[in-house]
XYZ file of C-alpha atoms in Angstrom:
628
model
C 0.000 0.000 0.000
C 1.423 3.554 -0.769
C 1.714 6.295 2.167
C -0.814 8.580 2.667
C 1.092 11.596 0.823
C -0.886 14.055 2.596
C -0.219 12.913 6.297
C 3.455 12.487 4.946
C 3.316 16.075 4.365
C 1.048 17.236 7.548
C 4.072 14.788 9.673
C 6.994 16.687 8.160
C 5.612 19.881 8.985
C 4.279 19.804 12.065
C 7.388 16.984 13.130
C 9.495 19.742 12.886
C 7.129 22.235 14.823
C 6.297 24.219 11.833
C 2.493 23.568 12.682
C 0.797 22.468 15.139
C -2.543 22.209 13.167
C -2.858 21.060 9.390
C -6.144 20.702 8.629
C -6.870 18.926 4.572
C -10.231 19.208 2.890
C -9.711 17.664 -1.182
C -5.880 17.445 -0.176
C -5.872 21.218 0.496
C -3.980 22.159 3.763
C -5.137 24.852 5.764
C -1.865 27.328 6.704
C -0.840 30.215 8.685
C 2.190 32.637 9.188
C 3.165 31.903 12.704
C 6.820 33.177 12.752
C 9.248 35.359 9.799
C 10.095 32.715 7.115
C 6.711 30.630 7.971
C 8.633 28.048 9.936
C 11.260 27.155 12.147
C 13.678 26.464 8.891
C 12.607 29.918 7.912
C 11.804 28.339 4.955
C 9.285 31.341 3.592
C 6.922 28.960 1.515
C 3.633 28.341 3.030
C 1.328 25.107 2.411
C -1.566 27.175 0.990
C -1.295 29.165 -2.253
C -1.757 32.836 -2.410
C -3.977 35.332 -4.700
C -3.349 34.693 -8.248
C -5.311 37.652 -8.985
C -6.616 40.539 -6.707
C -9.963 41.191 -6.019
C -10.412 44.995 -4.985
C -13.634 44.626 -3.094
C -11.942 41.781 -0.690
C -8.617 43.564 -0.125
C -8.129 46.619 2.525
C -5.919 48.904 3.933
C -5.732 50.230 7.534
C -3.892 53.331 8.980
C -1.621 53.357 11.760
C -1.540 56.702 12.748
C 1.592 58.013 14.587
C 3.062 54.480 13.897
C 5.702 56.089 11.280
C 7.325 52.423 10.044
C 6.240 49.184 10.159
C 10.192 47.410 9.854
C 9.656 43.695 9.162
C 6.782 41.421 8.492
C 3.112 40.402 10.221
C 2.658 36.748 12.159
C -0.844 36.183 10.501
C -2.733 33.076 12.103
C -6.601 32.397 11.926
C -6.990 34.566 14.808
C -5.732 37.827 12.958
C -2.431 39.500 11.797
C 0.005 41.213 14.247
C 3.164 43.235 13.954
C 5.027 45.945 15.827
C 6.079 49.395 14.581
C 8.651 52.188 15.136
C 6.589 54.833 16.850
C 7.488 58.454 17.407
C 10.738 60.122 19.314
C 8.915 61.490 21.824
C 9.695 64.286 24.553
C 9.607 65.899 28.098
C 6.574 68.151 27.529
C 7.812 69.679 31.019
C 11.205 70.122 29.480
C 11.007 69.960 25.660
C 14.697 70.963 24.811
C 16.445 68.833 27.429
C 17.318 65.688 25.176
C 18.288 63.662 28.698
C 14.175 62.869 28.869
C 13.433 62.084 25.351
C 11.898 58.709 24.907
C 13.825 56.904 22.501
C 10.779 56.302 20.759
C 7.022 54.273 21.315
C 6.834 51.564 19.046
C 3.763 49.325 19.487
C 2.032 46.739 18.933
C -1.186 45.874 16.505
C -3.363 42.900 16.147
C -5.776 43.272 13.266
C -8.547 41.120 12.585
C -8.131 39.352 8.483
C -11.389 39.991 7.308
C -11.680 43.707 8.284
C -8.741 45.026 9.302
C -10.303 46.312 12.413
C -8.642 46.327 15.545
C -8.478 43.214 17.901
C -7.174 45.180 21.167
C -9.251 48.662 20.739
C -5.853 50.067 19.112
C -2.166 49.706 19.250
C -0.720 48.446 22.824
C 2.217 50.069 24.268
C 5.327 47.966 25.638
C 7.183 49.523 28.463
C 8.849 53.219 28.464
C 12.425 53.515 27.291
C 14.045 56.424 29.007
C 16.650 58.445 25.992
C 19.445 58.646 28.717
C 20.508 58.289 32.891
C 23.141 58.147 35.084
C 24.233 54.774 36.023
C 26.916 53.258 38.512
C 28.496 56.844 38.401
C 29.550 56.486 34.984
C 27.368 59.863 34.152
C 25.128 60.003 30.655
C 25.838 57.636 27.566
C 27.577 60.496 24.935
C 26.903 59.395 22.217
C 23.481 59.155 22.178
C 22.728 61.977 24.562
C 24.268 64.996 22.240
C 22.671 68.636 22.374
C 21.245 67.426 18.793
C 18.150 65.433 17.564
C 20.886 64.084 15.082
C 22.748 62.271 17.690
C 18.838 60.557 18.745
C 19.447 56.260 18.657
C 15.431 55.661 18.505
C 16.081 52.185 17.520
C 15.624 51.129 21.547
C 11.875 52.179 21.537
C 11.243 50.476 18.099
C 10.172 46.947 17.441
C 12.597 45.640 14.579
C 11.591 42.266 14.438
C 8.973 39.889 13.380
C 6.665 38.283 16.262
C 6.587 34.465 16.804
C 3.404 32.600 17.869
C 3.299 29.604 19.858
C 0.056 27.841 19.367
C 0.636 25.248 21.731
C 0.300 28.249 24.639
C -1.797 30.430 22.419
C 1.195 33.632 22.972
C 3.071 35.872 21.011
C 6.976 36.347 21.526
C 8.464 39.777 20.179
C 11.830 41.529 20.740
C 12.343 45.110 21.035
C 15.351 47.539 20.440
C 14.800 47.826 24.789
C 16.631 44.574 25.102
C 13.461 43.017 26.045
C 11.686 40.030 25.160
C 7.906 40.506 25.443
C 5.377 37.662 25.925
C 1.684 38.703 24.742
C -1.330 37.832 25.054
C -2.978 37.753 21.466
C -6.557 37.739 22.588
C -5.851 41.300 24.045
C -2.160 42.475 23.800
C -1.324 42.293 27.179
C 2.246 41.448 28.189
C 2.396 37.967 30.221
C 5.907 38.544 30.851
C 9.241 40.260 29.551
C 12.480 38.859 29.609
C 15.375 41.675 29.815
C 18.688 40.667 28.158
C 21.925 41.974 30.232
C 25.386 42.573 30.138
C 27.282 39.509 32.378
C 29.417 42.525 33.817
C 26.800 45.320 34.360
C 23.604 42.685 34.936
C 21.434 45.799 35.947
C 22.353 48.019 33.654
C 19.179 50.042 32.101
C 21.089 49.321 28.649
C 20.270 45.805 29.266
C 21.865 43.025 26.674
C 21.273 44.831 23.815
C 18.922 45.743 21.156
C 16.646 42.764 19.841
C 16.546 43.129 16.144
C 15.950 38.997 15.568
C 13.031 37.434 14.902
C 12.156 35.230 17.691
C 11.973 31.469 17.007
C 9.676 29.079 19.034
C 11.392 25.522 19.260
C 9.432 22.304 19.253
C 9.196 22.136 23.212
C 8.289 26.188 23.435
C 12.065 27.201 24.305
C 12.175 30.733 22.264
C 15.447 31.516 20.709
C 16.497 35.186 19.954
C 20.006 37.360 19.780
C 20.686 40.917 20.694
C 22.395 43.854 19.088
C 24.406 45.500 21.448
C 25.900 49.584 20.856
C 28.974 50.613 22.433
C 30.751 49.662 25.093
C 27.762 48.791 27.593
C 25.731 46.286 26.041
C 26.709 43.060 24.501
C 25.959 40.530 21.693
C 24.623 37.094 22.430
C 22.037 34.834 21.913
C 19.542 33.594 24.441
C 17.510 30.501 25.287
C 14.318 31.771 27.065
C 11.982 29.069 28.905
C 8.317 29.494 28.197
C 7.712 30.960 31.515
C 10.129 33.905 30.871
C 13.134 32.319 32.887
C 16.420 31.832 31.190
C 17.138 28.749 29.858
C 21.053 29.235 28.547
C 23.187 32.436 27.027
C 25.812 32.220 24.914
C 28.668 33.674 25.376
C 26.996 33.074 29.147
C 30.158 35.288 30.799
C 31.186 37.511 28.038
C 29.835 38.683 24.386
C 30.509 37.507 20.892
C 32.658 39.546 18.293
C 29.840 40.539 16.034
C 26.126 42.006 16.606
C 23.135 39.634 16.072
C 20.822 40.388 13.528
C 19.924 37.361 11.112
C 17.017 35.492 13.126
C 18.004 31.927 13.890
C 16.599 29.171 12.274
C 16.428 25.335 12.999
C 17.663 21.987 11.708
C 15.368 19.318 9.687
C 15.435 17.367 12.937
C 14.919 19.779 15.098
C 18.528 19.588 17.290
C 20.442 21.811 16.160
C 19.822 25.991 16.263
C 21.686 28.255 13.693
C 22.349 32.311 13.975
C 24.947 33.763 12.105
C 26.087 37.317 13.119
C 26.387 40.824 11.278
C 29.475 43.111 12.572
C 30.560 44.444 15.130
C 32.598 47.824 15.947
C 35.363 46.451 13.790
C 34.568 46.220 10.356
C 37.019 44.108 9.131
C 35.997 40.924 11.308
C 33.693 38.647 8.721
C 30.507 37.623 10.227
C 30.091 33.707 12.104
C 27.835 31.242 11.251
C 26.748 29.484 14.643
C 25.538 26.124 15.296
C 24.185 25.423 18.828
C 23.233 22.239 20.759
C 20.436 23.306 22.757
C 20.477 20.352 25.322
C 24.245 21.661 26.109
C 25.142 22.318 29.724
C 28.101 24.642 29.465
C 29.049 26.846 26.197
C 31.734 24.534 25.472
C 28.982 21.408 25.125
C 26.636 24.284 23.450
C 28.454 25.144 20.541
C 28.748 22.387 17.929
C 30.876 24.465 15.923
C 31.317 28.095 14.170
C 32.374 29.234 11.150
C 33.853 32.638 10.201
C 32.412 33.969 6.651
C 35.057 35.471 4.257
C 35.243 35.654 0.637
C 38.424 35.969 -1.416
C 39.953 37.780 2.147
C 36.870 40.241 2.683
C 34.613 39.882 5.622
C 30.752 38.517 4.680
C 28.232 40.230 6.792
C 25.007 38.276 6.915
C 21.661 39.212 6.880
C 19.335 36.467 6.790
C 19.230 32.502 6.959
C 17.368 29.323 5.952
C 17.799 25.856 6.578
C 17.056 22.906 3.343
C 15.336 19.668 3.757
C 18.962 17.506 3.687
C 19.952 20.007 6.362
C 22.195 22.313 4.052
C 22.082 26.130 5.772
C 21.749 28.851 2.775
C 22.969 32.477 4.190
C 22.332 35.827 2.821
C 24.247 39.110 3.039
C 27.013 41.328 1.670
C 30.882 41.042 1.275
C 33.311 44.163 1.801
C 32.577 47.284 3.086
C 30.522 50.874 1.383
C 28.199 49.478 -0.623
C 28.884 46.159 -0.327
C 27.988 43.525 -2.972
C 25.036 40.739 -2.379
C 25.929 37.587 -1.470
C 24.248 33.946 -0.654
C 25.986 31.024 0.660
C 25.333 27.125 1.265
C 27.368 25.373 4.352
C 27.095 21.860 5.377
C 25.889 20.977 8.134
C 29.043 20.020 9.745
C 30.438 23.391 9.348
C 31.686 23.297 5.711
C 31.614 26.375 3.023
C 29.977 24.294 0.022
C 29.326 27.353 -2.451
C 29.091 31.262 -2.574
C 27.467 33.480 -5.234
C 28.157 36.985 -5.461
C 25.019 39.115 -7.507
C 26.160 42.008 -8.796
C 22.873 44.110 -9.471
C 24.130 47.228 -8.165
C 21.923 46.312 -4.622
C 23.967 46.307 -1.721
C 22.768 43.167 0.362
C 20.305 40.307 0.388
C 17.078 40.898 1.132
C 15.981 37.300 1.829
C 15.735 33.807 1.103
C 13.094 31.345 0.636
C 12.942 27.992 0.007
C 10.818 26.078 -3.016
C 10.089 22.722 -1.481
C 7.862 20.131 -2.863
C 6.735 16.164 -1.263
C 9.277 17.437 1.734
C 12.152 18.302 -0.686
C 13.843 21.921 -1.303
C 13.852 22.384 -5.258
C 15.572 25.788 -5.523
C 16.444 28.410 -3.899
C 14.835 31.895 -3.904
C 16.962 35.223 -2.987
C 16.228 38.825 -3.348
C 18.601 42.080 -3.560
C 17.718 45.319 -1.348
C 19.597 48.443 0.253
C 19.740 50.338 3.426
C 17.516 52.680 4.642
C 19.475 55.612 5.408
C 18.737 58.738 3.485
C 22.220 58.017 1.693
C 21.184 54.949 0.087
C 17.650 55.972 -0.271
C 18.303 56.839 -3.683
C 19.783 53.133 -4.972
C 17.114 51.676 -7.149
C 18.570 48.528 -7.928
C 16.903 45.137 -6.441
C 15.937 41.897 -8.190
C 14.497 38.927 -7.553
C 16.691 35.431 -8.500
C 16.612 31.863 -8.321
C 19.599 29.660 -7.589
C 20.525 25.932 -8.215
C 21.091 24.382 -4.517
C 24.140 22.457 -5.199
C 26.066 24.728 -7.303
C 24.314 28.544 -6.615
C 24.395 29.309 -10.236
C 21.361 31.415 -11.317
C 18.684 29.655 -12.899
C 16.566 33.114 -13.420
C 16.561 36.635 -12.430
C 13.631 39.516 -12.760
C 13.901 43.150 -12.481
C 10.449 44.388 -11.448
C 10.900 47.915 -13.408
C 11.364 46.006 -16.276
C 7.609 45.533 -15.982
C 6.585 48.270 -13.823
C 9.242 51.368 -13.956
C 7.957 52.716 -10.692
C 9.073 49.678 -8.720
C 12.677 50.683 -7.671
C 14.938 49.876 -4.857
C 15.133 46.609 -3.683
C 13.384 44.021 -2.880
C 12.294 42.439 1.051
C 11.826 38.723 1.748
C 9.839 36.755 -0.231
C 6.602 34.487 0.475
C 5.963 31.251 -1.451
C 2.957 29.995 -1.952
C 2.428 25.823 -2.324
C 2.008 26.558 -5.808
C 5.563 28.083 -6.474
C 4.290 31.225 -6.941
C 6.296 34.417 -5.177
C 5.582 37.496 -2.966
C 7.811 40.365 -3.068
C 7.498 43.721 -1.758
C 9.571 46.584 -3.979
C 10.625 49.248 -1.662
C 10.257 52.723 -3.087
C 11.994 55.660 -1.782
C 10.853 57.806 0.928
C 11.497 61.566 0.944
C 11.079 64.549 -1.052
C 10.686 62.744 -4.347
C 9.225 59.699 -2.882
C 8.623 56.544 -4.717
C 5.283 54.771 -3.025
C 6.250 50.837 -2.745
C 4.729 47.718 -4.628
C 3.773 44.516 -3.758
C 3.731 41.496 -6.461
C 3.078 38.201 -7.330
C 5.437 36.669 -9.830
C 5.644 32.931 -11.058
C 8.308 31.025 -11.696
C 8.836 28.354 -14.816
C 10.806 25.812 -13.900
C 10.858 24.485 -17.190
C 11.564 28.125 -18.801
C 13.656 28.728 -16.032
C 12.240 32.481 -16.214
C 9.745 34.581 -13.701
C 6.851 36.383 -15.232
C 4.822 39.287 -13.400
C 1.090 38.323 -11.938
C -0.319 41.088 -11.032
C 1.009 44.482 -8.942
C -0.530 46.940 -6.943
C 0.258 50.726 -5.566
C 0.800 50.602 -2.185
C 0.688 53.389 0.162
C 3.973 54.903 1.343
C 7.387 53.104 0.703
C 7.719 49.485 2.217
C 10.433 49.290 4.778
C 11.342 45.390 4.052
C 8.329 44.377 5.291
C 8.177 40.812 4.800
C 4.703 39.195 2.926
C 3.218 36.835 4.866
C 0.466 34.795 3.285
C -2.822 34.095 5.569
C -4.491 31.161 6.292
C -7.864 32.675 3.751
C -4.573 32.701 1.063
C -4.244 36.871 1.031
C -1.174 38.596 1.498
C -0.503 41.175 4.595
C 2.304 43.556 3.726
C 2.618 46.707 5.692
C 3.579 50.216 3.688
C 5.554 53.308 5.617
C 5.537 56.923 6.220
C 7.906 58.733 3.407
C 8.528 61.898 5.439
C 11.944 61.517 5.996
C 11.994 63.860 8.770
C 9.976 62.060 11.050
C 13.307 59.715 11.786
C 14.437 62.236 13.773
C 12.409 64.910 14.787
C 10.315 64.754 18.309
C 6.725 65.023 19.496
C 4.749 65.574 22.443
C 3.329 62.088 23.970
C -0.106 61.875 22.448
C 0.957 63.988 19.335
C 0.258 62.765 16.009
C 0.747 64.630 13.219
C 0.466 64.431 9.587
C 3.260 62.051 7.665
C 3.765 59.919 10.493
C 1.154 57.431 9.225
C 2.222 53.859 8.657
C -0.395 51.327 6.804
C -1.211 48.060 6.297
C -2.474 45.933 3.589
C -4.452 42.553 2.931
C -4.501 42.101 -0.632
C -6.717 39.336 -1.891
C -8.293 37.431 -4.674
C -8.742 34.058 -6.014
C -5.928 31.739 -4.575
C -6.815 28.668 -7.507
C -7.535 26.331 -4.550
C -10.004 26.066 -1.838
C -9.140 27.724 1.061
C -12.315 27.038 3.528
C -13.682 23.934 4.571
C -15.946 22.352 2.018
C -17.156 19.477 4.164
C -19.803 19.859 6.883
C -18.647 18.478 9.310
C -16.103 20.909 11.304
C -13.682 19.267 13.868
C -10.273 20.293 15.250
C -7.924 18.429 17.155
C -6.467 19.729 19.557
C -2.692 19.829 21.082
C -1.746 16.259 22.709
C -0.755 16.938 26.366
C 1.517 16.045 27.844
C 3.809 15.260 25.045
C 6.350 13.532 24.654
C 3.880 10.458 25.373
C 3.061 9.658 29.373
C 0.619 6.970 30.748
C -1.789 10.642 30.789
C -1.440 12.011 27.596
C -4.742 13.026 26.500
C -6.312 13.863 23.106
C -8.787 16.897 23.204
C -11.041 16.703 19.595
C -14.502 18.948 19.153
C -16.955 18.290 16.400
C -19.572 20.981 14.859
C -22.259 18.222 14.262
C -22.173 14.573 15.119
C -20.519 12.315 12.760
C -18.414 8.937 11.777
C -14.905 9.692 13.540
C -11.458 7.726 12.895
C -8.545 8.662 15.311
C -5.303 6.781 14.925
C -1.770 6.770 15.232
C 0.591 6.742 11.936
C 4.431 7.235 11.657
C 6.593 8.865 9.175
C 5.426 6.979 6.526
C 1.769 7.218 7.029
C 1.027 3.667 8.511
C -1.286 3.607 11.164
C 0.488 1.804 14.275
C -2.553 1.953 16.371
C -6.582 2.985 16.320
C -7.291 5.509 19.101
C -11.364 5.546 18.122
C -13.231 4.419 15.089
C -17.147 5.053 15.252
C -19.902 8.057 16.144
C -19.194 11.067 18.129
C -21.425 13.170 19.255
C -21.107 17.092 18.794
C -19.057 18.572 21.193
C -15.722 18.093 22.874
C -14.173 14.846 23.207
C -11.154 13.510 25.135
C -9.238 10.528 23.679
C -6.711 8.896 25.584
C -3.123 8.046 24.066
C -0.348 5.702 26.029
C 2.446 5.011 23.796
C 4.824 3.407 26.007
C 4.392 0.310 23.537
C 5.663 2.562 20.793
C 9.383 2.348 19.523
C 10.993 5.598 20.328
C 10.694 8.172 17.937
C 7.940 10.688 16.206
C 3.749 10.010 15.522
C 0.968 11.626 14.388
C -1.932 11.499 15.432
C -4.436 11.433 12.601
C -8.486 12.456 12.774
C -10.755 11.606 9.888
C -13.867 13.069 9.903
C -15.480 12.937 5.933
C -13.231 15.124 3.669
C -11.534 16.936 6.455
C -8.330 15.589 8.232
C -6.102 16.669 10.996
C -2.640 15.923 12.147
C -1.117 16.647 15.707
C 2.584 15.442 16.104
C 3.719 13.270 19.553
C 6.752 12.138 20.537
C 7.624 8.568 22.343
C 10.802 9.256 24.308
C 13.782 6.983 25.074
C-alpha cells in the first residue's frame, strides 16, 4: 500500500514544529504565518497558495496613525495578523529641549482582525517606556546618544525591529524590542504575560540591558524561544539567548562575556529539530567577517553548546550576513554582503558540519540580500529563492537597484533573475523577503523611496517556470507609502498582509509631544486578496479540530482533546513517518461537542507520531513524541 502523501506532508511539517494544526479538505492544507520565514527552517513557503489575482472589493488597507514604520513582516494566524512598529521620538513636555528625557521612541504593537482590518485590542498596545538617557553606577550620561542634537537621537531602543513568533501550543506571542526586552503577549488582548530583559554579564542591571533585539524570535518544538541581541557601544553586549516558556532563562551564549559581532539574522532550525543556527552581522570592527553558529540546545556549558562556528570570508573580505534558511537535507543557505561601502550581495550554502559548500556573489548594483526562501515540494527543497535590497538611510535611499533570482542548490548558479521595473518602472529599490505559496508562486514587496521625491512601494506576485527557467509578473498593486522590508506573509484565507511606511523623511528624527500625532507619520497596512486557484475554507460539513496532545512527549496521561460541529463517523489513529497507522485511538460516532481521547504510547518504539483524525473530507494531524 502507498503512504498517505498528505499525512506524509502534515508529519513533516508539524514533526518539525512548523504547525501544530494542518487541517486537509480535497488534499488542500489549511496554513498560517506563525513566525518570519513561515517556519522554524525559515523556509518562507507556506502550504496554501496565495492570490493569483486581486480582487479589490476583498482587499483593505488600515492606517496606523503616529506608527511612522512598520520594519519587518506580520505573524498572521486564523486569529488575525500582528506586527510591531517604530513609533514616534517622543519628549519631556515639562522640558522639551532637554534631550536627557526624550523617549527613545514608542513603538507598538497591533493585532488586526483578516477579514476587516479592524482592531483586535481597541488600538495599538504600548510595551514599556524607554528612558533616551541616565546616570548609572556613576559612569554619568551615555555620549553618544545623549548629544545637544536630535541628530545624535538612537530611537532604535523604543522600536520593534523584528517579526513576532506565535506559539500555538500556549496560544502567545513572543516579540523583541530595540529595549533589550523580550515581550510575551497575550494575542486575545495584547497584554504582556511577561518580559524577559537581556543583560550585560558585567553590568547585569544596567538600564542598557543586553542589547537591542533586532531577531526574529523562534519558538522551538518544546516552546524554548530563541532570539540574539544587538548591542551599541561599550555597555551592552551581543549574544544569543535561550528563554523558557515561563520567561526564565534557559542558557546564554557567550553566558560570561559577548561575541565579536552584533546579532541580527534570526536563527533558524535543523530538519530534525537539534540543532539551532544564527549567524552574526558586525561588530565595531569592520574588518571581522561575520560567524555562522551552530548550537546544541540540550548543552550544559558553552563549550557542550556550541557544535561548531564558522567565520564567513570571501576571497579575504569579511561577509556580513543578513538572513538565513535551513534545506530539507539540512544544508544552511545564508544571505548578506561582502566588503565594506556598498557592499555587494551575497548567498551562501554550508554543510551541516560546518563546511563552506558554495558562494554566489550578484552584482545588481543592490547592496545586500534581502531574503531567502525555500521552493520545497513532497518534503524536498527544489531551488532556492533570494532577493537584492539596500539600506535605509537617506544616503542609500536613492539606490534603485533590487531583483528577484533563483539559484541551483548544489552549485548557486542562477537559474533566473527579474527586475520588477522592467515591468513596472515605478518599482525601484530593492526588494524584502519573499513568500511562497504551495504553488511556487512568489511574494515580493519593492521598496520605493521615501522623501522629497518619494517613490510609493509595490507589492507582487510573480511565477516562476521551472521548465523556462524564467519569472513572469502576476499582477502588482500601488501601495501606500514606501515598504520598509516588510516581509509578505500569506494568511491562512490565502491573502497577502504587507505593511507600507511613512515617506517623510523627517519624522526619523524629529520629536513630538506624547499623544501627538501629526500628519506624515502614518504607517499602513495591507491585505490584498483574490482568487488563490484552490479552496481555502472547509468544504465538508462536518467541522472538527484536534487539539494539542498533552503532555507530550507520550506519558501513561497524555490526553487527546477533539470537538466536532455536528455529530458524525470519527477515525482517530496513530501513523508514523510513513503514514502507517500503528494503532486505532477511536473508530465510530461522536457526538457534537468536545471529546477527550486517551493516548499511552509506552508500547511505541521511540521516535515521532501523528496522530491522525478523519472526519469525511476533512483531516487533521497533531505530532507526539515517544521518548527513550
Amino acid at each position: 500500500m502507498q503512504p498517505d502523501l498528505d499525512v506524509m506532508r502534515a508529519f513533516l511539517l508539524i514533526g518539525l514544529g512548523l504547525l501544530e494544526l494542518v487541517t486537509l479538505s480535497r488534499a488542500v492544507a489549511q496554513d498560517t504565518w506563525p513566525m518570519k520565514g513561515h517556519d522554524v527552517r525559515r523556509t518562507g513557503q507556506s502550504q496554501i497558495n496565495g492570490p493569483q489575482s486581486l480582487v479589490e472589493g476583498d482587499s483593505w488597507t488600515t492606517e496606523l496613525p503616529g506608527a511612522h514604520t512598520v520594519n519587518i513582516g506580520a505573524t498572521v494566524t486564523e486569529d488575525g495578523a500582528f506586527f510591531g512598529s517604530w513609533g514616534l521620538l517622543r519628549r519631556d513636555p515639562a522640558h522639551p529641549t532637554d534631550p536627557r528625557l526624550w523617549d527613545k521612541s514608542d513603538g507598538q504593537m497591533y493585532g488586526l482582525e483578516l477579514a476587516t482590518g479592524a482592531s483586535l485590542w481597541g488600538g495599538p498596545v504600548d510595551l514599556d517606556l524607554v528612558p533616551r538617557c541616565y546616570d548609572y553606577a556613576g559612569r554619568g550620561p551615555n555620549v553618544l546618544w545623549c548629544g545637544l542634537t536630535p541628530y545624535e537621537v538612537s530611537f532604535y531602543n523604543g522600536t520593534i525591529e523584528g517579526q513576532a513568533a506565535y506559539d500555538v501550543s500556549r496560544d502567545v506571542l513572543y516579540v523583541g524590542r530595540g529595549d533589550g526586552k523580550l515581550y510575551a503577549l497575550d494575542p486575545d488582548t495584547g497584554a504582556t504575560r511577561w518580559r524577559y530583559v537581556t543583560f550585560n554579564p558585567e553590568l547585569p542591571d544596567d538600564p542598557d540591558g543586553g542589547g537591542e533585539i533586532v531577531t526574529a524570535p523562534l519558538v522551538g518544538p518544546d516552546g524554548t524561544v530563541y532570539v540574539g541581541s544587538w548591542g551599541e557601544g561599550e555597555h551592552e553586549t551581543h549574544a544569543v539567548y535561550a528563554i523558557n516558556p515561563d520567561g526564565t532563562l534557559r542558557w546564554r551564549y557567550p553566558s560570561a562575556s559577548s561575541l565579536d559581532l552584533r546579532v541580527y539574522a534570526s536563527p533558524a532550525l535543523s530538519p530534525d529539530g537539534a540543532t539551532v543556527y544564527i549567524s552574526s552581522y558586525r561588530g565595531e570592527d569592520a574588518n571581522l567577517p561575520a560567524s555562522l553558529y551552530a548550537f546544541d540546545p540540550t548543552g550544559t556549558s558553552d563549550v557542550e553548546r556550541l557544535r561548531w562556528s564558522l567565520g564567513l570570508e570571501l576571497d579575504g573580505l569579511p561577509v556580513y550576513t543578513t538572513t538565513l534558511a535551513v534545506g530539507s537535507d539540512g544544508v544552511i543557505y545564508v544571505g548578506g554582503l561582502v566588503g565594506q561601502g556598498f557592499g555587494v550581495p551575497v548567498v551562501l550554502a554550508v554543510s551541516d558540519s560546518g563546511t563552506l559548500l558554495w558562494s554566489v556573489r550578484i552584482q545588481d548594483g543592490a547592496q545586500f540580500i534581502g531574503g531567502i526562501a525555500l521552493r520545497e515540494v513532497g518534503g524536498e527543497t527544489q531551488h532556492l529563492v533570494a532577493t537584492t535590497a539596500n539600506l535605509g538611510t537617506a544616503f542609500f535611499n536613492a539606490v534603485e537597484a533590487g531583483g528577484l533570482y533563483a539559484l541551483d542548490l548544489d552549485t548557486g548558479a542562477e537559474l533566473a533573475s527579474y527586475d520588477p521595473s522592467d515591468d513596472v518602472p515605478e518599482a525601484i529599490g530593492g526588494l524584502n523577503s519573499p513568500a511562497i505559496g504551495a504553488d511556487g508562486m512568489v511574494y515580493i514587496g519593492v521598496r520605493g523611496r521615501f522623501g522629497d521625491d518619494a517613490v510609493p512601494g509595490q507589492a507582487m506576485g510573480v511565477r516562476y517556470d521551472e521548465a523556462e527557467r524564467r519569472f513572469e509578473l502576476a499582477w502588482n498593486v500601488v501601495l501606500t507609502g514606501y515598504v520598509e522590508w516588510n516581509h509578505p506573509a500569506i494568511g491562512p484565507d490565502g491573502g497577502i498582509y504587507i505593511a507600507s511606511s511613512s515617506v517623510e523623511e523627517t519624522v526619523r528624527t524629529a520629536t513630538y509631544d506624547e499623544g501627538v500625532t501629526p500628519e506624515g507619520t502614518t504607517a499602513w497596512f495591507h491585505a490584498l486578496k483574490g482568487p488563490t486557484g484552490v479552496a481555502t475554507e472547509y468544504e465538508s460539513p462536518a467541522r472538527v479540530r484536534l487539539g494539542v496532545p498533552f503532555p507530550n512527549p507520550i506519558s501513561p496521561h497524555t490526553r487527546i482533546p477533539l470537538e466536532l460541529a455536528q455529530a458524525g463517523p470519527v477515525r482517530v489513529d496513530l501513523v508514523d513517518a510513513l503514514g502507517r497507522t500503528v494503532h486505532v485511538l477511536h473508530d465510530g460516532s461522536l457526538a457534537a461537542g468536545p471529546h477527550t481521547l486517551s493516548l499511552d504510547g509506552f508500547a511505541l518504539a521511540p521516535g515521532a507520531y501523528g496522530v491522525r483524525l478523519r472526519a469525511g473530507e476533512v483531516q487533521a494531524v497533531r505530532w507526539v513524541v515517544r521518548g527513550r
